[in-house]
mmCIF file of C-alpha atoms in Angstrom:
data_model
loop_
_atom_site.group_PDB
_atom_site.id
_atom_site.type_symbol
_atom_site.label_atom_id
_atom_site.label_comp_id
_atom_site.label_asym_id
_atom_site.label_seq_id
_atom_site.Cartn_x
_atom_site.Cartn_y
_atom_site.Cartn_z
ATOM 1 C CA UNK A 10 0.806 13.173 -22.222
ATOM 2 C CA UNK A 11 -0.304 16.034 -19.952
ATOM 3 C CA UNK A 12 -0.629 15.213 -16.117
ATOM 4 C CA UNK A 13 -4.324 15.246 -14.894
ATOM 5 C CA UNK A 14 -5.209 17.856 -12.530
ATOM 6 C CA UNK A 15 -8.815 17.361 -11.964
ATOM 7 C CA UNK A 16 -8.728 17.699 -8.103
ATOM 8 C CA UNK A 17 -6.089 19.983 -6.059
ATOM 9 C CA UNK A 18 -6.353 19.215 -2.410
ATOM 10 C CA UNK A 19 -5.299 21.818 0.059
ATOM 11 C CA UNK A 20 -3.933 20.900 3.558
ATOM 12 C CA UNK A 21 -2.295 22.870 6.154
ATOM 13 C CA UNK A 22 1.479 22.146 6.050
ATOM 14 C CA UNK A 23 1.615 22.668 9.890
ATOM 15 C CA UNK A 24 -0.381 19.468 10.615
ATOM 16 C CA UNK A 25 1.205 16.399 10.311
ATOM 17 C CA UNK A 26 -2.157 14.439 10.874
ATOM 18 C CA UNK A 27 -3.791 16.357 8.013
ATOM 19 C CA UNK A 28 -0.698 15.892 5.768
ATOM 20 C CA UNK A 29 -0.903 12.055 6.354
ATOM 21 C CA UNK A 30 -4.678 12.224 5.682
ATOM 22 C CA UNK A 31 -4.211 14.036 2.403
ATOM 23 C CA UNK A 32 -1.839 11.743 1.057
ATOM 24 C CA UNK A 33 -4.398 8.987 0.861
ATOM 25 C CA UNK A 34 -7.323 11.182 -0.182
ATOM 26 C CA UNK A 35 -7.096 10.233 -3.902
ATOM 27 C CA UNK A 36 -6.567 13.698 -5.248
ATOM 28 C CA UNK A 37 -4.525 14.242 -8.414
ATOM 29 C CA UNK A 38 -2.369 17.002 -6.582
ATOM 30 C CA UNK A 39 -2.220 17.774 -2.864
ATOM 31 C CA UNK A 40 -0.525 20.909 -1.781
ATOM 32 C CA UNK A 41 0.886 21.438 1.537
ATOM 33 C CA UNK A 42 -0.057 25.078 2.349
ATOM 34 C CA UNK A 43 2.594 27.358 3.919
ATOM 35 C CA UNK A 44 0.563 30.410 2.920
ATOM 36 C CA UNK A 45 -3.185 31.121 4.290
ATOM 37 C CA UNK A 46 -3.367 27.830 6.176
ATOM 38 C CA UNK A 47 -0.339 28.595 8.372
ATOM 39 C CA UNK A 48 -0.309 31.057 11.389
ATOM 40 C CA UNK A 49 2.673 33.448 10.979
ATOM 41 C CA UNK A 50 4.451 31.968 14.117
ATOM 42 C CA UNK A 51 4.180 28.383 12.554
ATOM 43 C CA UNK A 52 5.372 29.143 9.125
ATOM 44 C CA UNK A 53 8.912 28.402 9.712
ATOM 45 C CA UNK A 54 8.301 25.168 11.730
ATOM 46 C CA UNK A 55 5.705 23.994 9.048
ATOM 47 C CA UNK A 56 8.586 23.938 6.464
ATOM 48 C CA UNK A 57 10.052 20.831 8.316
ATOM 49 C CA UNK A 58 6.611 19.154 8.693
ATOM 50 C CA UNK A 59 6.134 19.660 4.854
ATOM 51 C CA UNK A 60 9.621 18.174 4.241
ATOM 52 C CA UNK A 61 8.937 15.206 6.250
ATOM 53 C CA UNK A 62 5.572 14.658 4.709
ATOM 54 C CA UNK A 63 6.880 15.024 1.136
ATOM 55 C CA UNK A 64 9.804 12.553 1.632
ATOM 56 C CA UNK A 65 8.262 10.173 4.216
ATOM 57 C CA UNK A 66 4.589 9.539 3.183
ATOM 58 C CA UNK A 67 3.218 7.348 0.323
ATOM 59 C CA UNK A 68 1.784 9.445 -2.125
ATOM 60 C CA UNK A 69 1.166 6.988 -4.925
ATOM 61 C CA UNK A 70 0.329 8.714 -8.047
ATOM 62 C CA UNK A 71 -0.539 12.049 -6.470
ATOM 63 C CA UNK A 72 1.399 15.022 -7.405
ATOM 64 C CA UNK A 73 3.359 16.496 -4.339
ATOM 65 C CA UNK A 74 3.118 20.259 -4.193
ATOM 66 C CA UNK A 75 3.592 23.198 -1.533
ATOM 67 C CA UNK A 76 2.067 26.547 -1.701
ATOM 68 C CA UNK A 77 4.806 29.080 -0.532
ATOM 69 C CA UNK A 78 3.984 32.514 0.725
ATOM 70 C CA UNK A 79 3.941 35.471 -1.449
ATOM 71 C CA UNK A 80 6.969 37.020 -2.909
ATOM 72 C CA UNK A 81 6.345 40.244 -1.022
ATOM 73 C CA UNK A 82 6.511 38.411 2.535
ATOM 74 C CA UNK A 83 9.502 37.685 4.629
ATOM 75 C CA UNK A 84 9.126 33.833 4.223
ATOM 76 C CA UNK A 85 9.046 33.335 0.686
ATOM 77 C CA UNK A 86 12.794 33.080 -0.054
ATOM 78 C CA UNK A 87 13.399 30.655 2.914
ATOM 79 C CA UNK A 88 10.332 28.549 1.908
ATOM 80 C CA UNK A 89 11.879 27.970 -1.544
ATOM 81 C CA UNK A 90 15.523 27.289 -0.242
ATOM 82 C CA UNK A 91 14.587 25.142 2.577
ATOM 83 C CA UNK A 92 11.841 23.114 0.834
ATOM 84 C CA UNK A 93 14.066 22.270 -2.413
ATOM 85 C CA UNK A 94 16.961 21.719 -0.321
ATOM 86 C CA UNK A 95 15.136 19.431 2.283
ATOM 87 C CA UNK A 96 12.688 17.483 -0.027
ATOM 88 C CA UNK A 97 14.653 17.568 -3.442
ATOM 89 C CA UNK A 98 13.255 15.061 -6.078
ATOM 90 C CA UNK A 99 10.120 14.424 -3.603
ATOM 91 C CA UNK A 100 8.800 18.018 -4.480
ATOM 92 C CA UNK A 101 6.909 17.839 -7.762
ATOM 93 C CA UNK A 102 5.261 21.231 -7.811
ATOM 94 C CA UNK A 103 5.463 24.846 -6.216
ATOM 95 C CA UNK A 104 2.376 26.863 -6.065
ATOM 96 C CA UNK A 105 3.088 30.707 -6.032
ATOM 97 C CA UNK A 106 0.208 32.827 -4.721
ATOM 98 C CA UNK A 107 -0.670 36.436 -5.515
ATOM 99 C CA UNK A 108 1.457 36.466 -8.836
ATOM 100 C CA UNK A 109 1.056 40.001 -10.292
ATOM 101 C CA UNK A 110 3.254 39.989 -13.307
ATOM 102 C CA UNK A 111 5.360 37.662 -15.364
ATOM 103 C CA UNK A 112 8.423 38.888 -13.585
ATOM 104 C CA UNK A 113 7.283 37.195 -10.355
ATOM 105 C CA UNK A 114 7.226 33.957 -12.122
ATOM 106 C CA UNK A 115 10.687 34.697 -13.585
ATOM 107 C CA UNK A 116 12.138 35.345 -10.107
ATOM 108 C CA UNK A 117 10.864 31.919 -8.844
ATOM 109 C CA UNK A 118 12.072 30.133 -11.934
ATOM 110 C CA UNK A 119 15.695 31.550 -11.668
ATOM 111 C CA UNK A 120 15.933 30.594 -7.940
ATOM 112 C CA UNK A 121 14.649 27.175 -8.747
ATOM 113 C CA UNK A 122 17.127 26.826 -11.522
ATOM 114 C CA UNK A 123 20.061 27.936 -9.428
ATOM 115 C CA UNK A 124 18.942 25.305 -6.717
ATOM 116 C CA UNK A 125 18.432 22.482 -8.940
ATOM 117 C CA UNK A 126 21.994 22.954 -10.399
ATOM 118 C CA UNK A 127 23.608 23.161 -6.940
ATOM 119 C CA UNK A 128 21.675 20.187 -5.617
ATOM 120 C CA UNK A 129 22.074 17.915 -8.808
ATOM 121 C CA UNK A 130 18.332 17.521 -9.310
ATOM 122 C CA UNK A 131 17.461 16.165 -12.695
ATOM 123 C CA UNK A 132 13.980 16.621 -12.925
ATOM 124 C CA UNK A 133 12.777 20.291 -12.880
ATOM 125 C CA UNK A 134 10.360 21.286 -10.250
ATOM 126 C CA UNK A 135 6.903 22.543 -11.797
ATOM 127 C CA UNK A 136 5.087 25.795 -11.103
ATOM 128 C CA UNK A 137 1.306 26.488 -10.678
ATOM 129 C CA UNK A 138 0.424 30.289 -10.005
ATOM 130 C CA UNK A 139 -2.641 31.984 -8.550
ATOM 131 C CA UNK A 140 -4.344 34.787 -10.365
ATOM 132 C CA UNK A 141 -5.840 36.458 -7.418
ATOM 133 C CA UNK A 142 -4.991 39.973 -7.783
ATOM 134 C CA UNK A 143 -6.312 42.713 -10.173
ATOM 135 C CA UNK A 144 -2.678 43.145 -11.568
ATOM 136 C CA UNK A 145 -2.434 39.448 -11.958
ATOM 137 C CA UNK A 146 -5.691 39.234 -13.892
ATOM 138 C CA UNK A 147 -4.812 42.067 -16.068
ATOM 139 C CA UNK A 148 -1.475 40.545 -16.802
ATOM 140 C CA UNK A 149 -2.690 36.718 -16.895
ATOM 141 C CA UNK A 150 -1.695 36.361 -20.507
ATOM 142 C CA UNK A 151 2.000 37.261 -19.951
ATOM 143 C CA UNK A 152 1.992 35.292 -16.782
ATOM 144 C CA UNK A 153 0.840 32.090 -18.368
ATOM 145 C CA UNK A 154 3.862 32.330 -20.755
ATOM 146 C CA UNK A 155 6.383 33.362 -18.261
ATOM 147 C CA UNK A 156 8.181 30.272 -17.867
ATOM 148 C CA UNK A 157 8.484 26.684 -19.100
ATOM 149 C CA UNK A 158 7.998 25.302 -15.769
ATOM 150 C CA UNK A 159 4.451 26.575 -15.630
ATOM 151 C CA UNK A 160 1.712 23.955 -15.692
ATOM 152 C CA UNK A 161 -1.406 25.528 -14.491
ATOM 153 C CA UNK A 162 -3.137 28.922 -13.729
ATOM 154 C CA UNK A 163 -5.412 28.788 -10.816
ATOM 155 C CA UNK A 164 -8.302 31.219 -10.404
ATOM 156 C CA UNK A 165 -8.271 32.555 -6.974
ATOM 157 C CA UNK A 166 -11.702 34.106 -6.018
ATOM 158 C CA UNK A 167 -11.048 34.856 -2.560
ATOM 159 C CA UNK A 168 -8.104 37.378 -2.672
ATOM 160 C CA UNK A 169 -9.421 38.653 -6.005
ATOM 161 C CA UNK A 170 -12.571 39.633 -4.137
ATOM 162 C CA UNK A 171 -10.519 41.944 -1.675
ATOM 163 C CA UNK A 172 -8.400 43.168 -4.474
ATOM 164 C CA UNK A 173 -11.299 44.187 -6.624
ATOM 165 C CA UNK A 174 -13.075 45.566 -3.634
ATOM 166 C CA UNK A 175 -15.995 43.097 -4.424
ATOM 167 C CA UNK A 176 -18.863 42.796 -1.860
ATOM 168 C CA UNK A 177 -19.144 38.940 -1.456
ATOM 169 C CA UNK A 178 -19.858 36.579 1.352
ATOM 170 C CA UNK A 179 -17.711 33.923 2.888
ATOM 171 C CA UNK A 180 -18.205 31.527 -0.115
ATOM 172 C CA UNK A 181 -17.355 34.516 -2.527
ATOM 173 C CA UNK A 182 -20.774 34.966 -3.891
ATOM 174 C CA UNK A 183 -22.353 38.387 -4.154
ATOM 175 C CA UNK A 184 -23.934 39.837 -1.110
ATOM 176 C CA UNK A 185 -26.830 41.276 -3.236
ATOM 177 C CA UNK A 186 -28.922 40.037 -6.305
ATOM 178 C CA UNK A 187 -26.545 40.037 -9.475
ATOM 179 C CA UNK A 188 -27.562 39.312 -12.950
ATOM 180 C CA UNK A 189 -25.693 36.154 -14.343
ATOM 181 C CA UNK A 190 -22.370 34.602 -12.913
ATOM 182 C CA UNK A 191 -20.570 37.010 -10.867
ATOM 183 C CA UNK A 192 -17.247 35.625 -11.763
ATOM 184 C CA UNK A 193 -17.652 34.604 -15.380
ATOM 185 C CA UNK A 194 -15.533 37.427 -16.930
ATOM 186 C CA UNK A 195 -12.619 36.763 -14.579
ATOM 187 C CA UNK A 196 -12.899 32.904 -14.970
ATOM 188 C CA UNK A 197 -12.776 33.449 -18.898
ATOM 189 C CA UNK A 198 -9.674 35.649 -18.741
ATOM 190 C CA UNK A 199 -7.850 32.879 -16.619
ATOM 191 C CA UNK A 200 -9.030 30.199 -18.986
ATOM 192 C CA UNK A 201 -8.195 31.919 -22.187
ATOM 193 C CA UNK A 202 -4.581 32.817 -20.852
ATOM 194 C CA UNK A 203 -4.004 29.298 -19.860
ATOM 195 C CA UNK A 204 -5.419 27.832 -23.105
ATOM 196 C CA UNK A 205 -3.303 30.188 -25.327
ATOM 197 C CA UNK A 206 -0.244 29.039 -23.263
ATOM 198 C CA UNK A 207 -1.007 25.455 -23.568
ATOM 199 C CA UNK A 208 -1.255 24.926 -19.667
ATOM 200 C CA UNK A 209 -4.122 23.786 -17.416
ATOM 201 C CA UNK A 210 -6.819 26.054 -15.728
ATOM 202 C CA UNK A 211 -7.954 25.257 -12.301
ATOM 203 C CA UNK A 212 -11.019 26.775 -10.756
ATOM 204 C CA UNK A 213 -11.247 28.136 -7.401
ATOM 205 C CA UNK A 214 -11.952 26.674 -4.044
ATOM 206 C CA UNK A 215 -15.530 26.287 -2.623
ATOM 207 C CA UNK A 216 -15.289 27.327 1.100
ATOM 208 C CA UNK A 217 -18.581 25.691 2.203
ATOM 209 C CA UNK A 218 -16.961 22.211 2.328
ATOM 210 C CA UNK A 219 -20.100 20.625 3.821
ATOM 211 C CA UNK A 220 -22.233 21.772 0.854
ATOM 212 C CA UNK A 221 -21.400 18.832 -1.369
ATOM 213 C CA UNK A 222 -24.301 19.667 -3.899
ATOM 214 C CA UNK A 223 -22.925 23.205 -3.920
ATOM 215 C CA UNK A 224 -19.483 22.254 -4.826
ATOM 216 C CA UNK A 225 -20.609 19.652 -7.435
ATOM 217 C CA UNK A 226 -22.668 22.471 -9.191
ATOM 218 C CA UNK A 227 -19.790 24.818 -9.080
ATOM 219 C CA UNK A 228 -17.390 22.198 -10.344
ATOM 220 C CA UNK A 229 -19.811 21.262 -13.152
ATOM 221 C CA UNK A 230 -20.029 25.028 -14.162
ATOM 222 C CA UNK A 231 -16.360 25.298 -14.407
ATOM 223 C CA UNK A 232 -16.143 22.038 -16.244
ATOM 224 C CA UNK A 233 -18.618 23.106 -18.879
ATOM 225 C CA UNK A 234 -16.550 26.294 -19.355
ATOM 226 C CA UNK A 235 -13.465 24.267 -20.038
ATOM 227 C CA UNK A 236 -11.486 24.232 -16.706
ATOM 228 C CA UNK A 237 -9.383 21.103 -16.247
ATOM 229 C CA UNK A 238 -10.116 20.784 -12.452
ATOM 230 C CA UNK A 239 -10.975 22.507 -9.220
ATOM 231 C CA UNK A 240 -9.371 23.172 -5.745
ATOM 232 C CA UNK A 241 -10.573 21.091 -2.886
ATOM 233 C CA UNK A 242 -10.334 22.310 0.761
ATOM 234 C CA UNK A 243 -11.716 18.971 2.123
ATOM 235 C CA UNK A 244 -11.069 15.358 1.285
ATOM 236 C CA UNK A 245 -14.841 14.849 0.737
ATOM 237 C CA UNK A 246 -14.663 17.286 -2.322
ATOM 238 C CA UNK A 247 -12.058 15.413 -4.185
ATOM 239 C CA UNK A 248 -14.176 12.320 -5.525
ATOM 240 C CA UNK A 249 -16.513 14.859 -6.796
ATOM 241 C CA UNK A 250 -14.084 16.942 -8.721
ATOM 242 C CA UNK A 251 -12.493 13.639 -10.178
ATOM 243 C CA UNK A 252 -15.904 12.569 -11.287
ATOM 244 C CA UNK A 253 -17.105 16.144 -12.612
ATOM 245 C CA UNK A 254 -13.848 16.746 -14.665
ATOM 246 C CA UNK A 255 -13.707 13.207 -16.147
ATOM 247 C CA UNK A 256 -15.644 12.488 -19.321
ATOM 248 C CA UNK A 257 -18.451 10.242 -18.831
ATOM 249 C CA UNK A 258 -18.866 6.930 -20.737
ATOM 250 C CA UNK A 259 -21.531 8.335 -22.819
ATOM 251 C CA UNK A 260 -19.333 11.381 -23.731
ATOM 252 C CA UNK A 261 -16.557 9.084 -24.632
ATOM 253 C CA UNK A 262 -18.880 6.972 -26.733
ATOM 254 C CA UNK A 263 -20.390 9.816 -28.549
ATOM 255 C CA UNK A 264 -16.915 11.447 -29.323
ATOM 256 C CA UNK A 265 -15.545 8.110 -30.979
ATOM 257 C CA UNK A 266 -18.639 7.921 -32.882
ATOM 258 C CA UNK A 267 -18.466 11.544 -34.155
ATOM 259 C CA UNK A 268 -14.849 11.049 -35.011
ATOM 260 C CA UNK A 269 -15.594 7.857 -36.948
ATOM 261 C CA UNK A 270 -18.439 9.365 -38.763
ATOM 262 C CA UNK A 271 -16.521 12.365 -39.741
ATOM 263 C CA UNK A 272 -13.456 10.478 -40.804
ATOM 264 C CA UNK A 273 -15.565 8.025 -42.903
ATOM 265 C CA UNK A 274 -17.251 11.059 -44.718
ATOM 266 C CA UNK A 275 -13.978 12.852 -45.156
ATOM 267 C CA UNK A 276 -12.531 9.909 -46.965
ATOM 268 C CA UNK A 277 -15.510 10.225 -49.500
ATOM 269 C CA UNK A 278 -14.597 14.043 -49.942
ATOM 270 C CA UNK A 279 -17.184 15.349 -47.767
ATOM 271 C CA UNK A 280 -16.096 18.016 -45.308
ATOM 272 C CA UNK A 281 -19.359 18.436 -43.338
ATOM 273 C CA UNK A 282 -22.233 16.096 -42.807
ATOM 274 C CA UNK A 283 -25.533 15.679 -41.042
ATOM 275 C CA UNK A 284 -25.581 13.367 -37.923
ATOM 276 C CA UNK A 285 -28.616 12.994 -35.752
ATOM 277 C CA UNK A 286 -30.324 16.077 -37.284
ATOM 278 C CA UNK A 287 -27.015 18.164 -36.618
ATOM 279 C CA UNK A 288 -24.249 19.530 -38.759
ATOM 280 C CA UNK A 289 -20.959 17.965 -37.949
ATOM 281 C CA UNK A 290 -17.768 19.409 -39.326
ATOM 282 C CA UNK A 291 -14.129 20.061 -38.349
ATOM 283 C CA UNK A 292 -14.872 22.078 -35.325
ATOM 284 C CA UNK A 293 -16.907 19.121 -33.923
ATOM 285 C CA UNK A 294 -13.973 16.882 -34.487
ATOM 286 C CA UNK A 295 -11.807 19.193 -32.506
ATOM 287 C CA UNK A 296 -14.402 18.917 -29.511
ATOM 288 C CA UNK A 297 -14.535 15.127 -29.821
ATOM 289 C CA UNK A 298 -10.739 15.059 -29.610
ATOM 290 C CA UNK A 299 -10.730 17.049 -26.395
ATOM 291 C CA UNK A 300 -12.964 14.629 -24.819
ATOM 292 C CA UNK A 301 -10.784 11.569 -25.783
ATOM 293 C CA UNK A 302 -7.762 13.414 -24.601
ATOM 294 C CA UNK A 303 -9.359 14.146 -21.241
ATOM 295 C CA UNK A 304 -10.310 10.517 -20.977
ATOM 296 C CA UNK A 305 -6.956 9.352 -21.685
ATOM 297 C CA UNK A 306 -5.189 11.560 -18.994
ATOM 298 C CA UNK A 307 -7.852 10.745 -16.529
#
């Protein structure tokens, strides 16, 4: 069974207080951020804080992750070496930012394999990668298949805005009137690449963390499209994501009824039937199965 990823909460790796608070936030995954949330002069010291948090806090069922610095920085190699050596089996996931090609994923995979062998780690450390560069978006389908460690593609609207030279505000919304959903095409590219590779798709953060209604709306749109979860940048966003990306009791009941009705008709040699004034066929069966699968994971 896949591990659910409805909510992925970011917290600065440089803050012991915020790491401790994040551990009890109820998120499906928490990542301690060594990249954007850490000032350059704090990045090296933040590794030790992250290691202590990963190994010393009670995380319950929450996946423990760290977002490392990009492969084109001076910190990336040290991030991986020190984190894996110091945290070992207490590290579940590494999140790799600004991935541009399958080769980027391969490099991290090889280094992890060497470290796991050297340290005698039995359980492989999983990977999630951010699609937040123009090259990464163009290569998403190959990135998604680059490693058996890969568990999720994450749509990163912030850096993608800069990479595409988009004119957006601080919440990554267009500065002027724009017809339709500004990010729809990019989201579908990330989603399709993830689905084709059999991994999860995670939606972008919502920087206006005090706007809970806006976060719920954005999460709902991503959920309708097919995303598995959404980033949270504040603990208050976590329960919203957990709710939105979990099937409701009504959806579950309707899915079970649709499957039971279809199977009964199938036993009588009927491949499609009318139900509540609508056609029900094999495609609807797959949709219902998706609902029940999500319910089981949640």
